Amino acid sequence: AQKVTQAQTEISVVEKEDVTLDCVYETRDTTYYLFWYKQPPSGELVFLIRRNSFDEQNEISGRYSWNFQKSTSSFNFTITASQVVDSAVYFCALSEAPGTYKYIFGTGTRLKVLA
Amino acid sequence: ETGVTQTPRHLVMGMTNKKSLKCEQHLGHNAMYWYKQSAKKPLELMFVYNFKEQTENNSVPSRFSPECPNSSHLFLHLHTLQPEDSALYLCASSQDRGTSGGGTWETQYFGPGTRLLVL
């Protein structure tokens, strides 16, 4: 069965703290994509990253970094030196087979960054 | 500015009303989607249009009626809705690099959503 689990429902941190959002997935496929999206209070889901199952290299983009580990079926997201503007709901998603349109979303993690 | 726009952003309607949600994408994509996001539930895929053809109807009640006149526009016509239909309705688009109905589907980009309240 395909499944994405974001066990952290809500996280609160103080500005400038680092925070890691966890994502654990289940799939029988050997080829799949993983995604992270950000949903600020305005509602729009903002695409952050897509990673295919054959690329386990960690990625860094500014204050954002992603740690993909197939051995533990995890695709965790770390924000370094968090800012108030990072406050949002973050969704992890999985699509199986080479780029199918069917995304399986986690239930999201609400991040609150306090000034 | 986002490549996917949705109007209206907020909508309040009675159960006997008829209304339509509109989505427009400016990204040159050929696939468009409607999702429903209810509180404390994962995003639910409702409809998928690829090259203007509906390729997915995820057991959505007939009171929701999609329309895709061209690859840039997508509508969701609403009639006789129920209070439990209150939710955020999100539109998305992507590029299918294969032939119609198959191929490699690229990343989905979302609009800001329409927040719907059914009284």
JSON list of C-alpha atoms in Angstrom, two decimals:
[
{"chain": "A", "resi": 1, "resn": "ALA", "atom": "CA", "xyz": [0.00, 0.00, 0.00]},
{"chain": "A", "resi": 2, "resn": "GLN", "atom": "CA", "xyz": [1.14, 3.52, -0.71]},
{"chain": "A", "resi": 3, "resn": "LYS", "atom": "CA", "xyz": [1.21, 5.86, 2.20]},
{"chain": "A", "resi": 4, "resn": "VAL", "atom": "CA", "xyz": [2.84, 9.05, 3.40]},
{"chain": "A", "resi": 5, "resn": "THR", "atom": "CA", "xyz": [3.10, 9.72, 7.12]},
{"chain": "A", "resi": 6, "resn": "GLN", "atom": "CA", "xyz": [3.87, 13.07, 8.67]},
{"chain": "A", "resi": 7, "resn": "ALA", "atom": "CA", "xyz": [3.73, 12.23, 12.33]},
{"chain": "A", "resi": 8, "resn": "GLN", "atom": "CA", "xyz": [4.31, 15.79, 13.54]},
{"chain": "A", "resi": 9, "resn": "THR", "atom": "CA", "xyz": [0.96, 17.55, 13.46]},
{"chain": "A", "resi": 10, "resn": "GLU", "atom": "CA", "xyz": [2.26, 20.87, 14.72]},
{"chain": "A", "resi": 11, "resn": "ILE", "atom": "CA", "xyz": [5.67, 22.25, 15.62]},
{"chain": "A", "resi": 12, "resn": "SER", "atom": "CA", "xyz": [6.45, 25.57, 17.27]},
{"chain": "A", "resi": 13, "resn": "VAL", "atom": "CA", "xyz": [9.93, 27.05, 17.28]},
{"chain": "A", "resi": 14, "resn": "VAL", "atom": "CA", "xyz": [11.44, 30.39, 18.10]},
{"chain": "A", "resi": 15, "resn": "GLU", "atom": "CA", "xyz": [12.89, 32.41, 15.25]},
{"chain": "A", "resi": 16, "resn": "LYS", "atom": "CA", "xyz": [16.44, 31.43, 14.26]},
{"chain": "A", "resi": 17, "resn": "GLU", "atom": "CA", "xyz": [16.05, 27.91, 15.55]},
{"chain": "A", "resi": 18, "resn": "ASP", "atom": "CA", "xyz": [16.59, 25.00, 13.17]},
{"chain": "A", "resi": 19, "resn": "VAL", "atom": "CA", "xyz": [13.65, 22.69, 12.63]},
{"chain": "A", "resi": 20, "resn": "THR", "atom": "CA", "xyz": [13.24, 19.33, 10.90]},
{"chain": "A", "resi": 21, "resn": "LEU", "atom": "CA", "xyz": [9.97, 18.10, 9.46]},
{"chain": "A", "resi": 22, "resn": "ASP", "atom": "CA", "xyz": [9.69, 14.35, 9.15]},
{"chain": "A", "resi": 23, "resn": "CYS", "atom": "CA", "xyz": [8.22, 12.40, 6.25]},
{"chain": "A", "resi": 24, "resn": "VAL", "atom": "CA", "xyz": [8.03, 8.62, 6.07]},
{"chain": "A", "resi": 25, "resn": "TYR", "atom": "CA", "xyz": [6.61, 6.88, 3.03]},
{"chain": "A", "resi": 26, "resn": "GLU", "atom": "CA", "xyz": [5.55, 3.41, 1.98]},
{"chain": "A", "resi": 27, "resn": "THR", "atom": "CA", "xyz": [5.63, 2.11, -1.55]},
{"chain": "A", "resi": 28, "resn": "ARG", "atom": "CA", "xyz": [6.24, -1.15, -3.38]},
{"chain": "A", "resi": 29, "resn": "ASP", "atom": "CA", "xyz": [7.61, 0.59, -6.43]},
{"chain": "A", "resi": 30, "resn": "THR", "atom": "CA", "xyz": [11.32, 0.97, -6.99]},
{"chain": "A", "resi": 31, "resn": "THR", "atom": "CA", "xyz": [10.74, 4.09, -9.09]},
{"chain": "A", "resi": 32, "resn": "TYR", "atom": "CA", "xyz": [8.88, 6.97, -7.54]},
{"chain": "A", "resi": 33, "resn": "TYR", "atom": "CA", "xyz": [9.00, 10.70, -6.86]},
{"chain": "A", "resi": 34, "resn": "LEU", "atom": "CA", "xyz": [8.87, 12.50, -3.53]},
{"chain": "A", "resi": 35, "resn": "PHE", "atom": "CA", "xyz": [7.78, 16.11, -3.09]},
{"chain": "A", "resi": 36, "resn": "TRP", "atom": "CA", "xyz": [7.56, 18.83, -0.50]},
{"chain": "A", "resi": 37, "resn": "TYR", "atom": "CA", "xyz": [5.02, 21.63, -0.74]},
{"chain": "A", "resi": 38, "resn": "LYS", "atom": "CA", "xyz": [4.50, 24.65, 1.50]},
{"chain": "A", "resi": 39, "resn": "GLN", "atom": "CA", "xyz": [1.00, 26.01, 2.19]},
{"chain": "A", "resi": 40, "resn": "PRO", "atom": "CA", "xyz": [1.06, 29.48, 3.76]},
{"chain": "A", "resi": 41, "resn": "PRO", "atom": "CA", "xyz": [-2.11, 30.97, 5.27]},
{"chain": "A", "resi": 42, "resn": "SER", "atom": "CA", "xyz": [-3.08, 32.31, 1.83]},
{"chain": "A", "resi": 43, "resn": "GLY", "atom": "CA", "xyz": [-3.88, 28.72, 0.81]},
{"chain": "A", "resi": 44, "resn": "GLU", "atom": "CA", "xyz": [-1.72, 28.14, -2.24]},
{"chain": "A", "resi": 45, "resn": "LEU", "atom": "CA", "xyz": [0.49, 25.05, -2.24]},
{"chain": "A", "resi": 46, "resn": "VAL", "atom": "CA", "xyz": [3.96, 26.20, -3.19]},
{"chain": "A", "resi": 47, "resn": "PHE", "atom": "CA", "xyz": [6.21, 23.57, -4.77]},
{"chain": "A", "resi": 48, "resn": "LEU", "atom": "CA", "xyz": [9.54, 23.27, -2.97]},
{"chain": "A", "resi": 49, "resn": "ILE", "atom": "CA", "xyz": [11.31, 20.17, -4.27]},
{"chain": "A", "resi": 50, "resn": "ARG", "atom": "CA", "xyz": [10.93, 16.96, -6.24]},
{"chain": "A", "resi": 51, "resn": "ARG", "atom": "CA", "xyz": [13.29, 14.05, -5.77]},
{"chain": "A", "resi": 52, "resn": "ASN", "atom": "CA", "xyz": [13.29, 10.79, -7.70]},
{"chain": "A", "resi": 53, "resn": "SER", "atom": "CA", "xyz": [13.98, 7.47, -6.03]},
{"chain": "A", "resi": 54, "resn": "PHE", "atom": "CA", "xyz": [17.33, 6.98, -7.73]},
{"chain": "A", "resi": 55, "resn": "ASP", "atom": "CA", "xyz": [18.84, 10.18, -6.42]},
{"chain": "A", "resi": 56, "resn": "GLU", "atom": "CA", "xyz": [19.70, 9.89, -2.75]},
{"chain": "A", "resi": 57, "resn": "GLN", "atom": "CA", "xyz": [21.96, 12.89, -2.71]},
{"chain": "A", "resi": 58, "resn": "ASN", "atom": "CA", "xyz": [20.94, 15.43, -0.12]},
{"chain": "A", "resi": 59, "resn": "GLU", "atom": "CA", "xyz": [19.94, 18.80, -1.44]},
{"chain": "A", "resi": 60, "resn": "ILE", "atom": "CA", "xyz": [20.40, 22.27, -0.05]},
{"chain": "A", "resi": 61, "resn": "SER", "atom": "CA", "xyz": [18.64, 25.39, -1.25]},
{"chain": "A", "resi": 62, "resn": "GLY", "atom": "CA", "xyz": [19.41, 28.42, 0.87]},
{"chain": "A", "resi": 63, "resn": "ARG", "atom": "CA", "xyz": [18.07, 27.75, 4.34]},
{"chain": "A", "resi": 64, "resn": "TYR", "atom": "CA", "xyz": [16.25, 24.63, 3.18]},
{"chain": "A", "resi": 65, "resn": "SER", "atom": "CA", "xyz": [17.77, 21.16, 3.03]},
{"chain": "A", "resi": 66, "resn": "TRP", "atom": "CA", "xyz": [16.38, 17.72, 2.36]},
{"chain": "A", "resi": 67, "resn": "ASN", "atom": "CA", "xyz": [17.64, 14.36, 3.59]},
{"chain": "A", "resi": 68, "resn": "PHE", "atom": "CA", "xyz": [16.47, 11.41, 1.51]},
{"chain": "A", "resi": 69, "resn": "GLN", "atom": "CA", "xyz": [17.19, 7.97, 2.97]},
{"chain": "A", "resi": 70, "resn": "LYS", "atom": "CA", "xyz": [15.78, 4.96, 1.14]},
{"chain": "A", "resi": 71, "resn": "SER", "atom": "CA", "xyz": [16.96, 2.61, 3.89]},
{"chain": "A", "resi": 72, "resn": "THR", "atom": "CA", "xyz": [14.49, 4.19, 6.30]},
{"chain": "A", "resi": 73, "resn": "SER", "atom": "CA", "xyz": [11.95, 5.34, 3.66]},
{"chain": "A", "resi": 74, "resn": "SER", "atom": "CA", "xyz": [12.27, 8.89, 4.86]},
{"chain": "A", "resi": 75, "resn": "PHE", "atom": "CA", "xyz": [12.49, 12.26, 3.15]},
{"chain": "A", "resi": 76, "resn": "ASN", "atom": "CA", "xyz": [13.00, 14.82, 5.88]},
{"chain": "A", "resi": 77, "resn": "PHE", "atom": "CA", "xyz": [13.04, 18.57, 5.45]},
{"chain": "A", "resi": 78, "resn": "THR", "atom": "CA", "xyz": [15.16, 20.92, 7.55]},
{"chain": "A", "resi": 79, "resn": "ILE", "atom": "CA", "xyz": [14.83, 24.68, 7.79]},
{"chain": "A", "resi": 80, "resn": "THR", "atom": "CA", "xyz": [17.93, 26.36, 9.17]},
{"chain": "A", "resi": 81, "resn": "ALA", "atom": "CA", "xyz": [17.65, 29.61, 11.09]},
{"chain": "A", "resi": 82, "resn": "SER", "atom": "CA", "xyz": [13.85, 29.66, 10.81]},
{"chain": "A", "resi": 83, "resn": "GLN", "atom": "CA", "xyz": [12.00, 32.89, 10.14]},
{"chain": "A", "resi": 84, "resn": "VAL", "atom": "CA", "xyz": [8.44, 33.99, 10.84]},
{"chain": "A", "resi": 85, "resn": "VAL", "atom": "CA", "xyz": [7.72, 33.80, 7.09]},
{"chain": "A", "resi": 86, "resn": "ASP", "atom": "CA", "xyz": [8.39, 30.07, 7.27]},
{"chain": "A", "resi": 87, "resn": "SER", "atom": "CA", "xyz": [5.18, 29.65, 9.26]},
{"chain": "A", "resi": 88, "resn": "ALA", "atom": "CA", "xyz": [2.96, 27.44, 7.12]},
{"chain": "A", "resi": 89, "resn": "VAL", "atom": "CA", "xyz": [1.67, 23.92, 6.69]},
{"chain": "A", "resi": 90, "resn": "TYR", "atom": "CA", "xyz": [4.18, 21.69, 4.94]},
{"chain": "A", "resi": 91, "resn": "PHE", "atom": "CA", "xyz": [3.10, 18.67, 2.93]},
{"chain": "A", "resi": 92, "resn": "CYS", "atom": "CA", "xyz": [5.13, 15.70, 1.82]},
{"chain": "A", "resi": 93, "resn": "ALA", "atom": "CA", "xyz": [3.83, 13.74, -1.18]},
{"chain": "A", "resi": 94, "resn": "LEU", "atom": "CA", "xyz": [4.64, 10.60, -3.13]},
{"chain": "A", "resi": 95, "resn": "SER", "atom": "CA", "xyz": [3.93, 9.73, -6.74]},
{"chain": "A", "resi": 96, "resn": "GLU", "atom": "CA", "xyz": [4.56, 6.24, -7.94]},
{"chain": "A", "resi": 97, "resn": "ALA", "atom": "CA", "xyz": [5.79, 5.04, -11.31]},
{"chain": "A", "resi": 98, "resn": "PRO", "atom": "CA", "xyz": [7.64, 7.46, -13.55]},
{"chain": "A", "resi": 99, "resn": "GLY", "atom": "CA", "xyz": [5.79, 10.68, -12.89]},
{"chain": "A", "resi": 100, "resn": "THR", "atom": "CA", "xyz": [2.21, 9.55, -12.51]},
{"chain": "A", "resi": 101, "resn": "TYR", "atom": "CA", "xyz": [-0.23, 12.34, -11.77]},
{"chain": "A", "resi": 102, "resn": "LYS", "atom": "CA", "xyz": [-1.56, 10.55, -8.71]},
{"chain": "A", "resi": 103, "resn": "TYR", "atom": "CA", "xyz": [0.05, 12.13, -5.69]},
{"chain": "A", "resi": 104, "resn": "ILE", "atom": "CA", "xyz": [-0.36, 10.66, -2.24]},
{"chain": "A", "resi": 105, "resn": "PHE", "atom": "CA", "xyz": [-0.17, 13.48, 0.26]},
{"chain": "A", "resi": 106, "resn": "GLY", "atom": "CA", "xyz": [0.63, 13.32, 3.93]},
{"chain": "A", "resi": 107, "resn": "THR", "atom": "CA", "xyz": [-1.65, 15.10, 6.37]},
{"chain": "A", "resi": 108, "resn": "GLY", "atom": "CA", "xyz": [0.81, 17.97, 6.72]},
{"chain": "A", "resi": 109, "resn": "THR", "atom": "CA", "xyz": [2.84, 19.52, 9.52]},
{"chain": "A", "resi": 110, "resn": "ARG", "atom": "CA", "xyz": [1.89, 22.98, 10.75]},
{"chain": "A", "resi": 111, "resn": "LEU", "atom": "CA", "xyz": [5.01, 24.98, 11.55]},
{"chain": "A", "resi": 112, "resn": "LYS", "atom": "CA", "xyz": [4.73, 28.05, 13.73]},
{"chain": "A", "resi": 113, "resn": "VAL", "atom": "CA", "xyz": [7.79, 30.25, 13.97]},
{"chain": "A", "resi": 114, "resn": "LEU", "atom": "CA", "xyz": [7.53, 32.69, 16.84]},
{"chain": "A", "resi": 115, "resn": "ALA", "atom": "CA", "xyz": [9.29, 36.05, 16.82]},
{"chain": "B", "resi": 1, "resn": "GLU", "atom": "CA", "xyz": [2.83, 36.16, -9.53]},
{"chain": "B", "resi": 2, "resn": "THR", "atom": "CA", "xyz": [1.50, 32.63, -9.50]},
{"chain": "B", "resi": 3, "resn": "GLY", "atom": "CA", "xyz": [1.13, 30.75, -12.76]},
{"chain": "B", "resi": 4, "resn": "VAL", "atom": "CA", "xyz": [-2.21, 29.32, -11.66]},
{"chain": "B", "resi": 5, "resn": "THR", "atom": "CA", "xyz": [-5.06, 31.64, -10.72]},
{"chain": "B", "resi": 6, "resn": "GLN", "atom": "CA", "xyz": [-8.41, 30.83, -9.18]},
{"chain": "B", "resi": 7, "resn": "THR", "atom": "CA", "xyz": [-11.58, 32.86, -8.78]},
{"chain": "B", "resi": 8, "resn": "PRO", "atom": "CA", "xyz": [-13.33, 33.57, -6.60]},
{"chain": "B", "resi": 9, "resn": "ARG", "atom": "CA", "xyz": [-11.02, 33.28, -3.63]},
{"chain": "B", "resi": 10, "resn": "HIS", "atom": "CA", "xyz": [-13.93, 33.03, -1.21]},
{"chain": "B", "resi": 11, "resn": "LEU", "atom": "CA", "xyz": [-17.49, 31.85, -1.80]},
{"chain": "B", "resi": 12, "resn": "VAL", "atom": "CA", "xyz": [-20.49, 31.48, 0.46]},
{"chain": "B", "resi": 13, "resn": "MET", "atom": "CA", "xyz": [-23.49, 29.72, -1.00]},
{"chain": "B", "resi": 14, "resn": "GLY", "atom": "CA", "xyz": [-26.73, 28.20, 0.09]},
{"chain": "B", "resi": 15, "resn": "MET", "atom": "CA", "xyz": [-27.58, 24.59, -0.59]},
{"chain": "B", "resi": 16, "resn": "THR", "atom": "CA", "xyz": [-29.94, 25.52, -3.42]},
{"chain": "B", "resi": 17, "resn": "ASN", "atom": "CA", "xyz": [-27.55, 27.86, -5.22]},
{"chain": "B", "resi": 18, "resn": "LYS", "atom": "CA", "xyz": [-25.61, 27.21, -8.40]},
{"chain": "B", "resi": 19, "resn": "LYS", "atom": "CA", "xyz": [-22.12, 28.62, -8.66]},
{"chain": "B", "resi": 20, "resn": "SER", "atom": "CA", "xyz": [-18.93, 27.98, -10.59]},
{"chain": "B", "resi": 21, "resn": "LEU", "atom": "CA", "xyz": [-15.27, 28.02, -9.65]},
{"chain": "B", "resi": 22, "resn": "LYS", "atom": "CA", "xyz": [-12.76, 29.08, -12.26]},
{"chain": "B", "resi": 23, "resn": "CYS", "atom": "CA", "xyz": [-9.13, 28.15, -12.69]},
{"chain": "B", "resi": 24, "resn": "GLU", "atom": "CA", "xyz": [-6.69, 29.47, -15.27]},
{"chain": "B", "resi": 25, "resn": "GLN", "atom": "CA", "xyz": [-3.11, 28.43, -15.79]},
{"chain": "B", "resi": 26, "resn": "HIS", "atom": "CA", "xyz": [-0.49, 30.51, -17.57]},
{"chain": "B", "resi": 27, "resn": "LEU", "atom": "CA", "xyz": [2.24, 27.89, -17.61]},
{"chain": "B", "resi": 28, "resn": "GLY", "atom": "CA", "xyz": [1.52, 26.26, -20.96]},
{"chain": "B", "resi": 29, "resn": "HIS", "atom": "CA", "xyz": [0.60, 22.98, -19.28]},
{"chain": "B", "resi": 30, "resn": "ASN", "atom": "CA", "xyz": [-1.71, 20.38, -20.79]},
{"chain": "B", "resi": 31, "resn": "ALA", "atom": "CA", "xyz": [-3.12, 18.78, -17.64]},
{"chain": "B", "resi": 32, "resn": "MET", "atom": "CA", "xyz": [-5.31, 20.34, -14.96]},
{"chain": "B", "resi": 33, "resn": "TYR", "atom": "CA", "xyz": [-6.69, 19.05, -11.68]},
{"chain": "B", "resi": 34, "resn": "TRP", "atom": "CA", "xyz": [-9.27, 19.78, -9.02]},
{"chain": "B", "resi": 35, "resn": "TYR", "atom": "CA", "xyz": [-8.49, 18.88, -5.42]},
{"chain": "B", "resi": 36, "resn": "LYS", "atom": "CA", "xyz": [-10.57, 19.21, -2.27]},
{"chain": "B", "resi": 37, "resn": "GLN", "atom": "CA", "xyz": [-8.90, 20.07, 1.02]},
{"chain": "B", "resi": 38, "resn": "SER", "atom": "CA", "xyz": [-11.01, 19.59, 4.13]},
{"chain": "B", "resi": 39, "resn": "ALA", "atom": "CA", "xyz": [-9.87, 20.25, 7.66]},
{"chain": "B", "resi": 40, "resn": "LYS", "atom": "CA", "xyz": [-7.73, 17.47, 9.09]},
{"chain": "B", "resi": 41, "resn": "LYS", "atom": "CA", "xyz": [-7.91, 15.36, 5.92]},
{"chain": "B", "resi": 42, "resn": "PRO", "atom": "CA", "xyz": [-5.32, 14.70, 3.23]},
{"chain": "B", "resi": 43, "resn": "LEU", "atom": "CA", "xyz": [-5.82, 16.42, -0.08]},
{"chain": "B", "resi": 44, "resn": "GLU", "atom": "CA", "xyz": [-8.37, 14.58, -2.18]},
{"chain": "B", "resi": 45, "resn": "LEU", "atom": "CA", "xyz": [-7.97, 14.41, -5.94]},
{"chain": "B", "resi": 46, "resn": "MET", "atom": "CA", "xyz": [-11.36, 15.03, -7.55]},
{"chain": "B", "resi": 47, "resn": "PHE", "atom": "CA", "xyz": [-10.86, 15.36, -11.29]},
{"chain": "B", "resi": 48, "resn": "VAL", "atom": "CA", "xyz": [-8.04, 15.25, -13.81]},
{"chain": "B", "resi": 49, "resn": "TYR", "atom": "CA", "xyz": [-8.10, 16.61, -17.33]},
{"chain": "B", "resi": 50, "resn": "ASN", "atom": "CA", "xyz": [-5.33, 15.75, -19.75]},
{"chain": "B", "resi": 51, "resn": "PHE", "atom": "CA", "xyz": [-5.37, 17.37, -23.19]},
{"chain": "B", "resi": 52, "resn": "LYS", "atom": "CA", "xyz": [-8.92, 18.54, -22.33]},
{"chain": "B", "resi": 53, "resn": "GLU", "atom": "CA", "xyz": [-10.11, 14.98, -21.81]},
{"chain": "B", "resi": 54, "resn": "GLN", "atom": "CA", "xyz": [-11.26, 13.88, -18.38]},
{"chain": "B", "resi": 55, "resn": "THR", "atom": "CA", "xyz": [-9.00, 11.05, -17.29]},
{"chain": "B", "resi": 56, "resn": "GLU", "atom": "CA", "xyz": [-10.00, 10.80, -13.65]},
{"chain": "B", "resi": 57, "resn": "ASN", "atom": "CA", "xyz": [-13.23, 11.13, -11.72]},
{"chain": "B", "resi": 58, "resn": "ASN", "atom": "CA", "xyz": [-12.46, 10.05, -8.21]},
{"chain": "B", "resi": 59, "resn": "SER", "atom": "CA", "xyz": [-15.98, 8.97, -7.18]},
{"chain": "B", "resi": 60, "resn": "VAL", "atom": "CA", "xyz": [-17.05, 12.57, -6.88]},
{"chain": "B", "resi": 61, "resn": "PRO", "atom": "CA", "xyz": [-20.78, 13.24, -6.34]},
{"chain": "B", "resi": 62, "resn": "SER", "atom": "CA", "xyz": [-22.64, 14.53, -9.37]},
{"chain": "B", "resi": 63, "resn": "ARG", "atom": "CA", "xyz": [-23.37, 17.83, -7.64]},
{"chain": "B", "resi": 64, "resn": "PHE", "atom": "CA", "xyz": [-19.80, 18.69, -8.71]},
{"chain": "B", "resi": 65, "resn": "SER", "atom": "CA", "xyz": [-19.48, 19.05, -12.47]},
{"chain": "B", "resi": 66, "resn": "PRO", "atom": "CA", "xyz": [-16.13, 19.88, -14.08]},
{"chain": "B", "resi": 67, "resn": "GLU", "atom": "CA", "xyz": [-15.61, 21.56, -17.42]},
{"chain": "B", "resi": 68, "resn": "CYS", "atom": "CA", "xyz": [-12.39, 22.01, -19.35]},
{"chain": "B", "resi": 69, "resn": "PRO", "atom": "CA", "xyz": [-12.98, 24.07, -22.51]},
{"chain": "B", "resi": 70, "resn": "ASN", "atom": "CA", "xyz": [-9.27, 24.31, -23.32]},
{"chain": "B", "resi": 71, "resn": "SER", "atom": "CA", "xyz": [-5.97, 23.36, -21.74]},
{"chain": "B", "resi": 72, "resn": "SER", "atom": "CA", "xyz": [-5.67, 26.72, -19.95]},
{"chain": "B", "resi": 73, "resn": "HIS", "atom": "CA", "xyz": [-9.07, 26.87, -18.28]},
{"chain": "B", "resi": 74, "resn": "LEU", "atom": "CA", "xyz": [-10.86, 24.61, -15.85]},
{"chain": "B", "resi": 75, "resn": "PHE", "atom": "CA", "xyz": [-14.22, 25.12, -14.19]},
{"chain": "B", "resi": 76, "resn": "LEU", "atom": "CA", "xyz": [-16.00, 23.39, -11.36]},
{"chain": "B", "resi": 77, "resn": "HIS", "atom": "CA", "xyz": [-19.75, 23.87, -11.49]},
{"chain": "B", "resi": 78, "resn": "LEU", "atom": "CA", "xyz": [-21.51, 23.49, -8.16]},
{"chain": "B", "resi": 79, "resn": "HIS", "atom": "CA", "xyz": [-25.19, 22.85, -7.51]},
{"chain": "B", "resi": 80, "resn": "THR", "atom": "CA", "xyz": [-27.26, 21.70, -4.54]},
{"chain": "B", "resi": 81, "resn": "LEU", "atom": "CA", "xyz": [-24.20, 21.33, -2.36]},
{"chain": "B", "resi": 82, "resn": "GLN", "atom": "CA", "xyz": [-24.22, 20.09, 1.20]},
{"chain": "B", "resi": 83, "resn": "PRO", "atom": "CA", "xyz": [-22.61, 21.70, 4.25]},
{"chain": "B", "resi": 84, "resn": "GLU", "atom": "CA", "xyz": [-19.99, 18.94, 4.29]},
{"chain": "B", "resi": 85, "resn": "ASP", "atom": "CA", "xyz": [-18.80, 20.21, 0.91]},
{"chain": "B", "resi": 86, "resn": "SER", "atom": "CA", "xyz": [-17.39, 23.27, 2.65]},
{"chain": "B", "resi": 87, "resn": "ALA", "atom": "CA", "xyz": [-13.65, 23.13, 2.03]},
{"chain": "B", "resi": 88, "resn": "LEU", "atom": "CA", "xyz": [-10.75, 24.69, 0.18]},
{"chain": "B", "resi": 89, "resn": "TYR", "atom": "CA", "xyz": [-10.86, 23.76, -3.50]},
{"chain": "B", "resi": 90, "resn": "LEU", "atom": "CA", "xyz": [-7.48, 23.79, -5.16]},
{"chain": "B", "resi": 91, "resn": "CYS", "atom": "CA", "xyz": [-6.69, 23.76, -8.83]},
{"chain": "B", "resi": 92, "resn": "ALA", "atom": "CA", "xyz": [-3.37, 22.51, -10.15]},
{"chain": "B", "resi": 93, "resn": "SER", "atom": "CA", "xyz": [-1.71, 22.07, -13.51]},
{"chain": "B", "resi": 94, "resn": "SER", "atom": "CA", "xyz": [1.20, 20.09, -14.88]},
{"chain": "B", "resi": 95, "resn": "GLN", "atom": "CA", "xyz": [2.75, 19.04, -18.12]},
{"chain": "B", "resi": 96, "resn": "ASP", "atom": "CA", "xyz": [2.29, 15.57, -19.51]},
{"chain": "B", "resi": 97, "resn": "ARG", "atom": "CA", "xyz": [5.25, 14.99, -21.76]},
{"chain": "B", "resi": 98, "resn": "GLY", "atom": "CA", "xyz": [3.84, 11.81, -23.22]},
{"chain": "B", "resi": 99, "resn": "THR", "atom": "CA", "xyz": [0.94, 11.17, -25.51]},
{"chain": "B", "resi": 100, "resn": "SER", "atom": "CA", "xyz": [-2.62, 11.84, -24.39]},
{"chain": "B", "resi": 101, "resn": "GLY", "atom": "CA", "xyz": [-3.56, 9.66, -21.43]},
{"chain": "B", "resi": 102, "resn": "GLY", "atom": "CA", "xyz": [-0.02, 8.54, -20.65]},
{"chain": "B", "resi": 103, "resn": "GLY", "atom": "CA", "xyz": [3.61, 9.45, -20.57]},
{"chain": "B", "resi": 104, "resn": "THR", "atom": "CA", "xyz": [5.65, 11.31, -18.04]},
{"chain": "B", "resi": 105, "resn": "TRP", "atom": "CA", "xyz": [3.72, 13.70, -15.81]},
{"chain": "B", "resi": 106, "resn": "GLU", "atom": "CA", "xyz": [5.70, 16.58, -14.46]},
{"chain": "B", "resi": 107, "resn": "THR", "atom": "CA", "xyz": [5.36, 18.40, -11.16]},
{"chain": "B", "resi": 108, "resn": "GLN", "atom": "CA", "xyz": [1.96, 19.84, -10.26]},
{"chain": "B", "resi": 109, "resn": "TYR", "atom": "CA", "xyz": [1.69, 23.57, -9.59]},
{"chain": "B", "resi": 110, "resn": "PHE", "atom": "CA", "xyz": [-1.21, 24.80, -7.50]},
{"chain": "B", "resi": 111, "resn": "GLY", "atom": "CA", "xyz": [-3.39, 27.87, -7.43]},
{"chain": "B", "resi": 112, "resn": "PRO", "atom": "CA", "xyz": [-4.36, 29.80, -4.28]},
{"chain": "B", "resi": 113, "resn": "GLY", "atom": "CA", "xyz": [-7.64, 27.96, -3.88]},
{"chain": "B", "resi": 114, "resn": "THR", "atom": "CA", "xyz": [-11.27, 28.92, -3.41]},
{"chain": "B", "resi": 115, "resn": "ARG", "atom": "CA", "xyz": [-12.49, 28.71, 0.15]},
{"chain": "B", "resi": 116, "resn": "LEU", "atom": "CA", "xyz": [-16.08, 27.53, -0.06]},
{"chain": "B", "resi": 117, "resn": "LEU", "atom": "CA", "xyz": [-18.65, 27.70, 2.70]},
{"chain": "B", "resi": 118, "resn": "VAL", "atom": "CA", "xyz": [-22.00, 26.00, 2.16]},
{"chain": "B", "resi": 119, "resn": "LEU", "atom": "CA", "xyz": [-24.75, 27.14, 4.49]}
]
